[in-house]
Amino acid sequence: MLESRTSKQLLLMLGDLVVLAAMLFSSLAARTGGMPSAEEIAIHYYHFTPTFAGWLLVMYIAGLYSPELAFGLDSKVVRILGSSFVSVLATAVMFYLMSSVPITPKTLLAIFGTFASVGLILWRGLAAYIGRNFLARSAIVFVGWSNTADDLCRTLSDEPHRGFDIAGAYPQPGFDSALPKGCATIDLMGLSEAAVNRKNVLFIIGDEASLPENVRLSLFELLGKPVRFMRLDDFYERIYRRVPIGIIDVLWFLENVDLLSKRSYQPFKRGLDILVALTGLFVSLPIWPFIFLAIKLSSRGPVFFKQRRLGRNGRLFTLLKFRTMRTDQNDFAPTEHGDPRITLAGKFLRGSRLDELPQLLNILRGDMSFIGPRPERPELAEDLSRQIPFYYQRLLVKPGLTGWDQVSGEYHSASVDDTHKKLQYDLYYLKNMSPLLDLSIFLKTIMTVLMRIGR
C-alpha cells in the first residue's frame, strides 16, 4: 500500500544498472559493426562494470533517486544528461590513470555515453508511466481537519504520481469551512463505506483528543478490514520529510526523540567530522591566499567574520567565516536575498559556499559538526523562540556546516515563516539522525553547491 522510499529507489537503481549493462553491449556492437566476440564482451564488462557504481552515485547526487522526482511527470532529462556527461568524463579519467587496463575505449566510451543517456531517459520515462498508472495506489480518508490536512490534500491532488487518491474527509463536528476542491466531505457512515467500497484505504487521523467517541468506535470497528491507520503528523513527515510543528506537542518529543539510542553513533560521527575537516583544510588551503586577496580588494575590513552563535544545549561559541559584506554602515542585521551590503567577492564566495571554509576550524574545535542544524545568533534565537514553538529543541544536537534544511532545495530567509519551515527540517533530522541520513545529506550537499555555482 505505502511503498517505502527505499523499495522505489532500489527499483530505479536496478533499472539503471540493467540499462547501463544493455547499452554497453549495444555500444560494443555499434563499434564493431556486428556481434562482438565473447572475449571482447568479457573484458569490457570486467573493466566497465565497476564504473557503473560511479554512475549510480552521480545520479544520486543529481537527485535522480528521489521517488517524487523519478516517478513524476518530468523525466528530468537535463539531470540525466548532466549525470551522464560527468560519469563519462570520470570514467575516461579512470581509464587514463589506470595504465594496467588492457583497453583504451575512447570511441567506445563516446558511443556508450550517448547510448546510456538515451537509454536512461527512455527508462525513466517508462518508470514515470508505470508509477502513475500501475503501482499500487492508496485511497486517503482524512479523519479530522486542520491546516496541515488541507496542505496535504492540495499537494496529493496536484501530484498524483505520489500514489495517493483523496477519497474524502470527515471534519470535526462544527467544521463550517469549505474543503479544497477534490476533497469531498463524508459523514460517519461514509467512513465505513470507504473501507468496504475501496481498496487500500488509509485513514489519516488528526487530533485524536478532539474526535468524538462515536467516531473512535467507528474506526475501531474497521480493524480486520483491508485498511490502515496513520497519525497526521507521521503521514505529513512521510510526504514532506519534515515535521509539522503546528500539530505536535511535548508528548511527540518524548515518543520520537531518543538521543540515548544514538549515543553509540556520536564517537563515529565525531571521528568523521575531524576527518572531513582535516581533508577539507588540506584540499582548500592553497586557495586561501587568493580568497584573502579578493576580500581585501573588494572592501576594507578584516578577512574573517566572527560572530557569537548558539551551539549544542545553548553553549555559545565564535563562528568563523570569510567576510562577504562591507563593514562600513553595516548594522549586521540578518542577510536578505540580494542584500546590497554583499561585496562582489562576497557574492561569489556565498554562491560557491567558500565563505564557510573557516568553519572547518569550528568543527575541529568541537563547536560544530559537519552535519546538523545551522547555528543561530543568540539574540535572534531568543526572539524566534517566542514566536515559534519548540525552537530551542533544535539545540539538542550540535549545529552543522550543512544540514537537512540546506539540501531541501528551498531557499529560506531569516523571516519567521521561513524559520518555521527550517525548524521542521531540523526536527526531522533530530528524530531521524543516522549514518545513512548523514551520508544522504553529504551527497546532496555536493549537488547543492554545484547548483549554486551554476547560478
PDB file of N, CA, C and O in Angstrom, residues 43-104:
ATOM      1  N   ILE A  43      35.970  -8.916 -21.405  1.00  0.00           N
ATOM      2  CA  ILE A  43      36.980  -7.972 -20.926  1.00  0.00           C
ATOM      3  C   ILE A  43      36.386  -6.587 -20.698  1.00  0.00           C
ATOM      4  O   ILE A  43      36.741  -5.890 -19.729  1.00  0.00           O
ATOM      5  N   HIS A  44      35.453  -6.184 -21.536  1.00  0.00           N
ATOM      6  CA  HIS A  44      34.862  -4.860 -21.371  1.00  0.00           C
ATOM      7  C   HIS A  44      33.894  -4.820 -20.180  1.00  0.00           C
ATOM      8  O   HIS A  44      33.865  -3.842 -19.433  1.00  0.00           O
ATOM      9  N   TYR A  45      33.120  -5.880 -20.011  1.00  0.00           N
ATOM     10  CA  TYR A  45      32.232  -5.906 -18.845  1.00  0.00           C
ATOM     11  C   TYR A  45      33.034  -5.993 -17.552  1.00  0.00           C
ATOM     12  O   TYR A  45      32.641  -5.424 -16.517  1.00  0.00           O
ATOM     13  N   TYR A  46      34.167  -6.680 -17.599  1.00  0.00           N
ATOM     14  CA  TYR A  46      35.003  -6.809 -16.396  1.00  0.00           C
ATOM     15  C   TYR A  46      35.525  -5.446 -15.947  1.00  0.00           C
ATOM     16  O   TYR A  46      35.560  -5.146 -14.748  1.00  0.00           O
ATOM     17  N   HIS A  47      35.918  -4.612 -16.902  1.00  0.00           N
ATOM     18  CA  HIS A  47      36.509  -3.323 -16.544  1.00  0.00           C
ATOM     19  C   HIS A  47      35.472  -2.196 -16.465  1.00  0.00           C
ATOM     20  O   HIS A  47      35.694  -1.203 -15.775  1.00  0.00           O
ATOM     21  N   PHE A  48      34.362  -2.325 -17.163  1.00  0.00           N
ATOM     22  CA  PHE A  48      33.351  -1.268 -17.148  1.00  0.00           C
ATOM     23  C   PHE A  48      32.393  -1.393 -15.966  1.00  0.00           C
ATOM     24  O   PHE A  48      31.944  -0.375 -15.414  1.00  0.00           O
ATOM     25  N   THR A  49      32.057  -2.621 -15.601  1.00  0.00           N
ATOM     26  CA  THR A  49      31.020  -2.820 -14.593  1.00  0.00           C
ATOM     27  C   THR A  49      31.305  -2.080 -13.279  1.00  0.00           C
ATOM     28  O   THR A  49      30.379  -1.477 -12.703  1.00  0.00           O
ATOM     29  N   PRO A  50      32.553  -2.073 -12.765  1.00  0.00           N
ATOM     30  CA  PRO A  50      32.790  -1.306 -11.529  1.00  0.00           C
ATOM     31  C   PRO A  50      32.494   0.183 -11.664  1.00  0.00           C
ATOM     32  O   PRO A  50      32.170   0.837 -10.677  1.00  0.00           O
ATOM     33  N   THR A  51      32.594   0.715 -12.899  1.00  0.00           N
ATOM     34  CA  THR A  51      32.321   2.147 -13.080  1.00  0.00           C
ATOM     35  C   THR A  51      30.828   2.458 -12.979  1.00  0.00           C
ATOM     36  O   THR A  51      30.451   3.616 -12.784  1.00  0.00           O
ATOM     37  N   PHE A  52      29.984   1.422 -13.110  1.00  0.00           N
ATOM     38  CA  PHE A  52      28.545   1.655 -13.015  1.00  0.00           C
ATOM     39  C   PHE A  52      28.166   2.186 -11.630  1.00  0.00           C
ATOM     40  O   PHE A  52      27.201   2.945 -11.492  1.00  0.00           O
ATOM     41  N   ALA A  53      28.914   1.765 -10.617  1.00  0.00           N
ATOM     42  CA  ALA A  53      28.648   2.276  -9.267  1.00  0.00           C
ATOM     43  C   ALA A  53      28.851   3.784  -9.223  1.00  0.00           C
ATOM     44  O   ALA A  53      28.107   4.505  -8.542  1.00  0.00           O
ATOM     45  N   GLY A  54      29.855   4.262  -9.971  1.00  0.00           N
ATOM     46  CA  GLY A  54      30.078   5.700 -10.047  1.00  0.00           C
ATOM     47  C   GLY A  54      28.930   6.409 -10.743  1.00  0.00           C
ATOM     48  O   GLY A  54      28.534   7.510 -10.342  1.00  0.00           O
ATOM     49  N   TRP A  55      28.392   5.780 -11.793  1.00  0.00           N
ATOM     50  CA  TRP A  55      27.230   6.355 -12.476  1.00  0.00           C
ATOM     51  C   TRP A  55      26.060   6.511 -11.496  1.00  0.00           C
ATOM     52  O   TRP A  55      25.417   7.559 -11.448  1.00  0.00           O
ATOM     53  N   LEU A  56      25.792   5.452 -10.724  1.00  0.00           N
ATOM     54  CA  LEU A  56      24.681   5.497  -9.764  1.00  0.00           C
ATOM     55  C   LEU A  56      24.913   6.573  -8.709  1.00  0.00           C
ATOM     56  O   LEU A  56      23.973   7.264  -8.304  1.00  0.00           O
ATOM     57  N   LEU A  57      26.168   6.722  -8.275  1.00  0.00           N
ATOM     58  CA  LEU A  57      26.478   7.731  -7.275  1.00  0.00           C
ATOM     59  C   LEU A  57      26.233   9.130  -7.823  1.00  0.00           C
ATOM     60  O   LEU A  57      25.631   9.982  -7.146  1.00  0.00           O
ATOM     61  N   VAL A  58      26.698   9.379  -9.044  1.00  0.00           N
ATOM     62  CA  VAL A  58      26.489  10.690  -9.666  1.00  0.00           C
ATOM     63  C   VAL A  58      24.995  10.971  -9.841  1.00  0.00           C
ATOM     64  O   VAL A  58      24.520  12.084  -9.578  1.00  0.00           O
ATOM     65  N   MET A  59      24.240   9.964 -10.229  1.00  0.00           N
ATOM     66  CA  MET A  59      22.800  10.143 -10.407  1.00  0.00           C
ATOM     67  C   MET A  59      22.106  10.389  -9.073  1.00  0.00           C
ATOM     68  O   MET A  59      21.134  11.148  -9.003  1.00  0.00           O
ATOM     69  N   TYR A  60      22.601   9.752  -8.013  1.00  0.00           N
ATOM     70  CA  TYR A  60      22.025  10.009  -6.691  1.00  0.00           C
ATOM     71  C   TYR A  60      22.280  11.447  -6.264  1.00  0.00           C
ATOM     72  O   TYR A  60      21.390  12.132  -5.755  1.00  0.00           O
ATOM     73  N   ILE A  61      23.507  11.900  -6.480  1.00  0.00           N
ATOM     74  CA  ILE A  61      23.845  13.281  -6.129  1.00  0.00           C
ATOM     75  C   ILE A  61      22.980  14.256  -6.922  1.00  0.00           C
ATOM     76  O   ILE A  61      22.579  15.304  -6.410  1.00  0.00           O
ATOM     77  N   ALA A  62      22.651  13.890  -8.159  1.00  0.00           N
ATOM     78  CA  ALA A  62      21.813  14.752  -9.005  1.00  0.00           C
ATOM     79  C   ALA A  62      20.344  14.708  -8.618  1.00  0.00           C
ATOM     80  O   ALA A  62      19.522  15.390  -9.229  1.00  0.00           O
ATOM     81  N   GLY A  63      20.009  13.893  -7.617  1.00  0.00           N
ATOM     82  CA  GLY A  63      18.630  13.839  -7.150  1.00  0.00           C
ATOM     83  C   GLY A  63      17.739  12.912  -7.941  1.00  0.00           C
ATOM     84  O   GLY A  63      16.511  12.961  -7.814  1.00  0.00           O
ATOM     85  N   LEU A  64      18.326  12.028  -8.751  1.00  0.00           N
ATOM     86  CA  LEU A  64      17.529  11.177  -9.628  1.00  0.00           C
ATOM     87  C   LEU A  64      17.004   9.926  -8.946  1.00  0.00           C
ATOM     88  O   LEU A  64      16.373   9.079  -9.599  1.00  0.00           O
ATOM     89  N   TYR A  65      17.256   9.773  -7.641  1.00  0.00           N
ATOM     90  CA  TYR A  65      16.683   8.651  -6.910  1.00  0.00           C
ATOM     91  C   TYR A  65      15.651   9.100  -5.887  1.00  0.00           C
ATOM     92  O   TYR A  65      15.267   8.332  -5.011  1.00  0.00           O
ATOM     93  N   SER A  66      15.232  10.318  -6.004  1.00  0.00           N
ATOM     94  CA  SER A  66      14.085  10.770  -5.217  1.00  0.00           C
ATOM     95  C   SER A  66      12.829  10.240  -5.883  1.00  0.00           C
ATOM     96  O   SER A  66      12.561  10.571  -7.037  1.00  0.00           O
ATOM     97  N   PRO A  67      12.022   9.406  -5.198  1.00  0.00           N
ATOM     98  CA  PRO A  67      10.817   8.855  -5.842  1.00  0.00           C
ATOM     99  C   PRO A  67       9.882   9.931  -6.372  1.00  0.00           C
ATOM    100  O   PRO A  67       9.266   9.761  -7.424  1.00  0.00           O
ATOM    101  N   GLU A  68       9.771  11.065  -5.655  1.00  0.00           N
ATOM    102  CA  GLU A  68       8.894  12.139  -6.120  1.00  0.00           C
ATOM    103  C   GLU A  68       9.373  12.693  -7.453  1.00  0.00           C
ATOM    104  O   GLU A  68       8.573  13.073  -8.307  1.00  0.00           O
ATOM    105  N   LEU A  69      10.690  12.735  -7.627  1.00  0.00           N
ATOM    106  CA  LEU A  69      11.257  13.256  -8.874  1.00  0.00           C
ATOM    107  C   LEU A  69      11.191  12.214  -9.981  1.00  0.00           C
ATOM    108  O   LEU A  69      10.745  12.479 -11.087  1.00  0.00           O
ATOM    109  N   ALA A  70      11.608  10.987  -9.654  1.00  0.00           N
ATOM    110  CA  ALA A  70      11.730   9.954 -10.675  1.00  0.00           C
ATOM    111  C   ALA A  70      10.391   9.503 -11.223  1.00  0.00           C
ATOM    112  O   ALA A  70      10.267   9.179 -12.404  1.00  0.00           O
ATOM    113  N   PHE A  71       9.367   9.457 -10.353  1.00  0.00           N
ATOM    114  CA  PHE A  71       8.064   8.982 -10.794  1.00  0.00           C
ATOM    115  C   PHE A  71       7.128  10.128 -11.140  1.00  0.00           C
ATOM    116  O   PHE A  71       5.940   9.939 -11.331  1.00  0.00           O
ATOM    117  N   GLY A  72       7.675  11.340 -11.208  1.00  0.00           N
ATOM    118  CA  GLY A  72       6.861  12.491 -11.549  1.00  0.00           C
ATOM    119  C   GLY A  72       6.646  12.600 -13.048  1.00  0.00           C
ATOM    120  O   GLY A  72       7.123  11.797 -13.845  1.00  0.00           O
ATOM    121  N   LEU A  73       5.931  13.633 -13.429  1.00  0.00           N
ATOM    122  CA  LEU A  73       5.644  13.836 -14.839  1.00  0.00           C
ATOM    123  C   LEU A  73       6.875  14.309 -15.600  1.00  0.00           C
ATOM    124  O   LEU A  73       6.992  14.131 -16.801  1.00  0.00           O
ATOM    125  N   ASP A  74       7.807  14.932 -14.888  1.00  0.00           N
ATOM    126  CA  ASP A  74       9.017  15.457 -15.504  1.00  0.00           C
ATOM    127  C   ASP A  74      10.113  14.406 -15.421  1.00  0.00           C
ATOM    128  O   ASP A  74      10.487  13.969 -14.341  1.00  0.00           O
ATOM    129  N   SER A  75      10.648  13.973 -16.568  1.00  0.00           N
ATOM    130  CA  SER A  75      11.680  12.930 -16.574  1.00  0.00           C
ATOM    131  C   SER A  75      13.057  13.460 -16.231  1.00  0.00           C
ATOM    132  O   SER A  75      14.021  12.693 -16.155  1.00  0.00           O
ATOM    133  N   LYS A  76      13.180  14.779 -16.069  1.00  0.00           N
ATOM    134  CA  LYS A  76      14.448  15.381 -15.672  1.00  0.00           C
ATOM    135  C   LYS A  76      15.565  15.042 -16.660  1.00  0.00           C
ATOM    136  O   LYS A  76      16.644  14.543 -16.281  1.00  0.00           O
ATOM    137  N   VAL A  77      15.293  15.312 -17.922  1.00  0.00           N
ATOM    138  CA  VAL A  77      16.245  14.989 -18.981  1.00  0.00           C
ATOM    139  C   VAL A  77      17.573  15.702 -18.767  1.00  0.00           C
ATOM    140  O   VAL A  77      18.649  15.119 -18.954  1.00  0.00           O
ATOM    141  N   VAL A  78      17.501  16.963 -18.347  1.00  0.00           N
ATOM    142  CA  VAL A  78      18.735  17.736 -18.154  1.00  0.00           C
ATOM    143  C   VAL A  78      19.609  17.096 -17.094  1.00  0.00           C
ATOM    144  O   VAL A  78      20.839  16.988 -17.256  1.00  0.00           O
ATOM    145  N   ARG A  79      19.005  16.621 -16.009  1.00  0.00           N
ATOM    146  CA  ARG A  79      19.794  15.981 -14.945  1.00  0.00           C
ATOM    147  C   ARG A  79      20.411  14.682 -15.432  1.00  0.00           C
ATOM    148  O   ARG A  79      21.547  14.354 -15.076  1.00  0.00           O
ATOM    149  N   ILE A  80      19.674  13.929 -16.209  1.00  0.00           N
ATOM    150  CA  ILE A  80      20.222  12.678 -16.740  1.00  0.00           C
ATOM    151  C   ILE A  80      21.389  12.956 -17.676  1.00  0.00           C
ATOM    152  O   ILE A  80      22.441  12.301 -17.604  1.00  0.00           O
ATOM    153  N   LEU A  81      21.226  13.935 -18.566  1.00  0.00           N
ATOM    154  CA  LEU A  81      22.318  14.278 -19.492  1.00  0.00           C
ATOM    155  C   LEU A  81      23.534  14.789 -18.730  1.00  0.00           C
ATOM    156  O   LEU A  81      24.673  14.436 -19.050  1.00  0.00           O
ATOM    157  N   GLY A  82      23.305  15.624 -17.719  1.00  0.00           N
ATOM    158  CA  GLY A  82      24.410  16.125 -16.927  1.00  0.00           C
ATOM    159  C   GLY A  82      25.121  15.012 -16.175  1.00  0.00           C
ATOM    160  O   GLY A  82      26.360  14.965 -16.110  1.00  0.00           O
ATOM    161  N   SER A  83      24.347  14.089 -15.604  1.00  0.00           N
ATOM    162  CA  SER A  83      24.939  12.958 -14.886  1.00  0.00           C
ATOM    163  C   SER A  83      25.749  12.083 -15.829  1.00  0.00           C
ATOM    164  O   SER A  83      26.845  11.616 -15.478  1.00  0.00           O
ATOM    165  N   SER A  84      25.236  11.849 -17.020  1.00  0.00           N
ATOM    166  CA  SER A  84      25.954  11.022 -17.990  1.00  0.00           C
ATOM    167  C   SER A  84      27.262  11.678 -18.416  1.00  0.00           C
ATOM    168  O   SER A  84      28.296  11.007 -18.542  1.00  0.00           O
ATOM    169  N   PHE A  85      27.222  12.987 -18.625  1.00  0.00           N
ATOM    170  CA  PHE A  85      28.449  13.700 -19.029  1.00  0.00           C
ATOM    171  C   PHE A  85      29.519  13.583 -17.949  1.00  0.00           C
ATOM    172  O   PHE A  85      30.681  13.272 -18.230  1.00  0.00           O
ATOM    173  N   VAL A  86      29.131  13.840 -16.693  1.00  0.00           N
ATOM    174  CA  VAL A  86      30.092  13.750 -15.588  1.00  0.00           C
ATOM    175  C   VAL A  86      30.614  12.329 -15.449  1.00  0.00           C
ATOM    176  O   VAL A  86      31.816  12.098 -15.235  1.00  0.00           O
ATOM    177  N   SER A  87      29.727  11.344 -15.584  1.00  0.00           N
ATOM    178  CA  SER A  87      30.132   9.947 -15.422  1.00  0.00           C
ATOM    179  C   SER A  87      31.083   9.506 -16.526  1.00  0.00           C
ATOM    180  O   SER A  87      32.059   8.794 -16.276  1.00  0.00           O
ATOM    181  N   VAL A  88      30.798   9.915 -17.761  1.00  0.00           N
ATOM    182  CA  VAL A  88      31.693   9.574 -18.877  1.00  0.00           C
ATOM    183  C   VAL A  88      33.057  10.215 -18.673  1.00  0.00           C
ATOM    184  O   VAL A  88      34.102   9.582 -18.887  1.00  0.00           O
ATOM    185  N   LEU A  89      33.070  11.457 -18.242  1.00  0.00           N
ATOM    186  CA  LEU A  89      34.332  12.152 -18.005  1.00  0.00           C
ATOM    187  C   LEU A  89      35.134  11.463 -16.907  1.00  0.00           C
ATOM    188  O   LEU A  89      36.345  11.246 -17.048  1.00  0.00           O
ATOM    189  N   ALA A  90      34.463  11.107 -15.804  1.00  0.00           N
ATOM    190  CA  ALA A  90      35.149  10.425 -14.705  1.00  0.00           C
ATOM    191  C   ALA A  90      35.655   9.058 -15.140  1.00  0.00           C
ATOM    192  O   ALA A  90      36.761   8.637 -14.751  1.00  0.00           O
ATOM    193  N   THR A  91      34.871   8.350 -15.950  1.00  0.00           N
ATOM    194  CA  THR A  91      35.298   7.039 -16.434  1.00  0.00           C
ATOM    195  C   THR A  91      36.519   7.159 -17.342  1.00  0.00           C
ATOM    196  O   THR A  91      37.457   6.357 -17.254  1.00  0.00           O
ATOM    197  N   ALA A  92      36.533   8.182 -18.189  1.00  0.00           N
ATOM    198  CA  ALA A  92      37.684   8.400 -19.071  1.00  0.00           C
ATOM    199  C   ALA A  92      38.944   8.683 -18.272  1.00  0.00           C
ATOM    200  O   ALA A  92      40.028   8.160 -18.577  1.00  0.00           O
ATOM    201  N   VAL A  93      38.804   9.506 -17.236  1.00  0.00           N
ATOM    202  CA  VAL A  93      39.960   9.812 -16.372  1.00  0.00           C
ATOM    203  C   VAL A  93      40.458   8.546 -15.681  1.00  0.00           C
ATOM    204  O   VAL A  93      41.665   8.305 -15.572  1.00  0.00           O
ATOM    205  N   MET A  94      39.517   7.710 -15.219  1.00  0.00           N
ATOM    206  CA  MET A  94      39.911   6.475 -14.539  1.00  0.00           C
ATOM    207  C   MET A  94      40.697   5.561 -15.472  1.00  0.00           C
ATOM    208  O   MET A  94      41.744   5.024 -15.090  1.00  0.00           O
ATOM    209  N   PHE A  95      40.206   5.381 -16.695  1.00  0.00           N
ATOM    210  CA  PHE A  95      40.921   4.515 -17.639  1.00  0.00           C
ATOM    211  C   PHE A  95      42.281   5.100 -18.014  1.00  0.00           C
ATOM    212  O   PHE A  95      43.245   4.364 -18.243  1.00  0.00           O
ATOM    213  N   TYR A  96      42.376   6.429 -18.061  1.00  0.00           N
ATOM    214  CA  TYR A  96      43.649   7.073 -18.387  1.00  0.00           C
ATOM    215  C   TYR A  96      44.662   6.868 -17.271  1.00  0.00           C
ATOM    216  O   TYR A  96      45.851   6.607 -17.534  1.00  0.00           O
ATOM    217  N   LEU A  97      44.203   6.983 -16.013  1.00  0.00           N
ATOM    218  CA  LEU A  97      45.123   6.845 -14.883  1.00  0.00           C
ATOM    219  C   LEU A  97      45.514   5.396 -14.625  1.00  0.00           C
ATOM    220  O   LEU A  97      46.596   5.130 -14.102  1.00  0.00           O
ATOM    221  N   MET A  98      44.632   4.460 -14.969  1.00  0.00           N
ATOM    222  CA  MET A  98      44.921   3.034 -14.733  1.00  0.00           C
ATOM    223  C   MET A  98      45.586   2.463 -15.978  1.00  0.00           C
ATOM    224  O   MET A  98      44.941   1.906 -16.865  1.00  0.00           O
ATOM    225  N   SER A  99      46.902   2.624 -16.029  1.00  0.00           N
ATOM    226  CA  SER A  99      47.657   2.188 -17.217  1.00  0.00           C
ATOM    227  C   SER A  99      47.651   0.680 -17.396  1.00  0.00           C
ATOM    228  O   SER A  99      47.923   0.168 -18.486  1.00  0.00           O
ATOM    229  N   SER A 100      47.336  -0.072 -16.337  1.00  0.00           N
ATOM    230  CA  SER A 100      47.358  -1.534 -16.432  1.00  0.00           C
ATOM    231  C   SER A 100      46.127  -2.095 -17.134  1.00  0.00           C
ATOM    232  O   SER A 100      46.092  -3.273 -17.489  1.00  0.00           O
ATOM    233  N   VAL A 101      45.101  -1.260 -17.330  1.00  0.00           N
ATOM    234  CA  VAL A 101      43.892  -1.725 -18.012  1.00  0.00           C
ATOM    235  C   VAL A 101      44.212  -1.988 -19.485  1.00  0.00           C
ATOM    236  O   VAL A 101      44.717  -1.100 -20.170  1.00  0.00           O
ATOM    237  N   PRO A 102      43.907  -3.189 -19.975  1.00  0.00           N
ATOM    238  CA  PRO A 102      44.313  -3.544 -21.348  1.00  0.00           C
ATOM    239  C   PRO A 102      43.406  -3.002 -22.441  1.00  0.00           C
ATOM    240  O   PRO A 102      43.511  -3.448 -23.590  1.00  0.00           O
ATOM    241  N   ILE A 103      42.523  -2.066 -22.138  1.00  0.00           N
ATOM    242  CA  ILE A 103      41.656  -1.488 -23.160  1.00  0.00           C
ATOM    243  C   ILE A 103      41.771   0.032 -23.120  1.00  0.00           C
ATOM    244  O   ILE A 103      42.004   0.615 -22.068  1.00  0.00           O
ATOM    245  N   THR A 104      41.618   0.656 -24.280  1.00  0.00           N
ATOM    246  CA  THR A 104      41.599   2.124 -24.366  1.00  0.00           C
ATOM    247  C   THR A 104      40.321   2.526 -25.104  1.00  0.00           C
ATOM    248  O   THR A 104      40.345   2.827 -26.307  1.00  0.00           O
TER     249      THR A 104
END
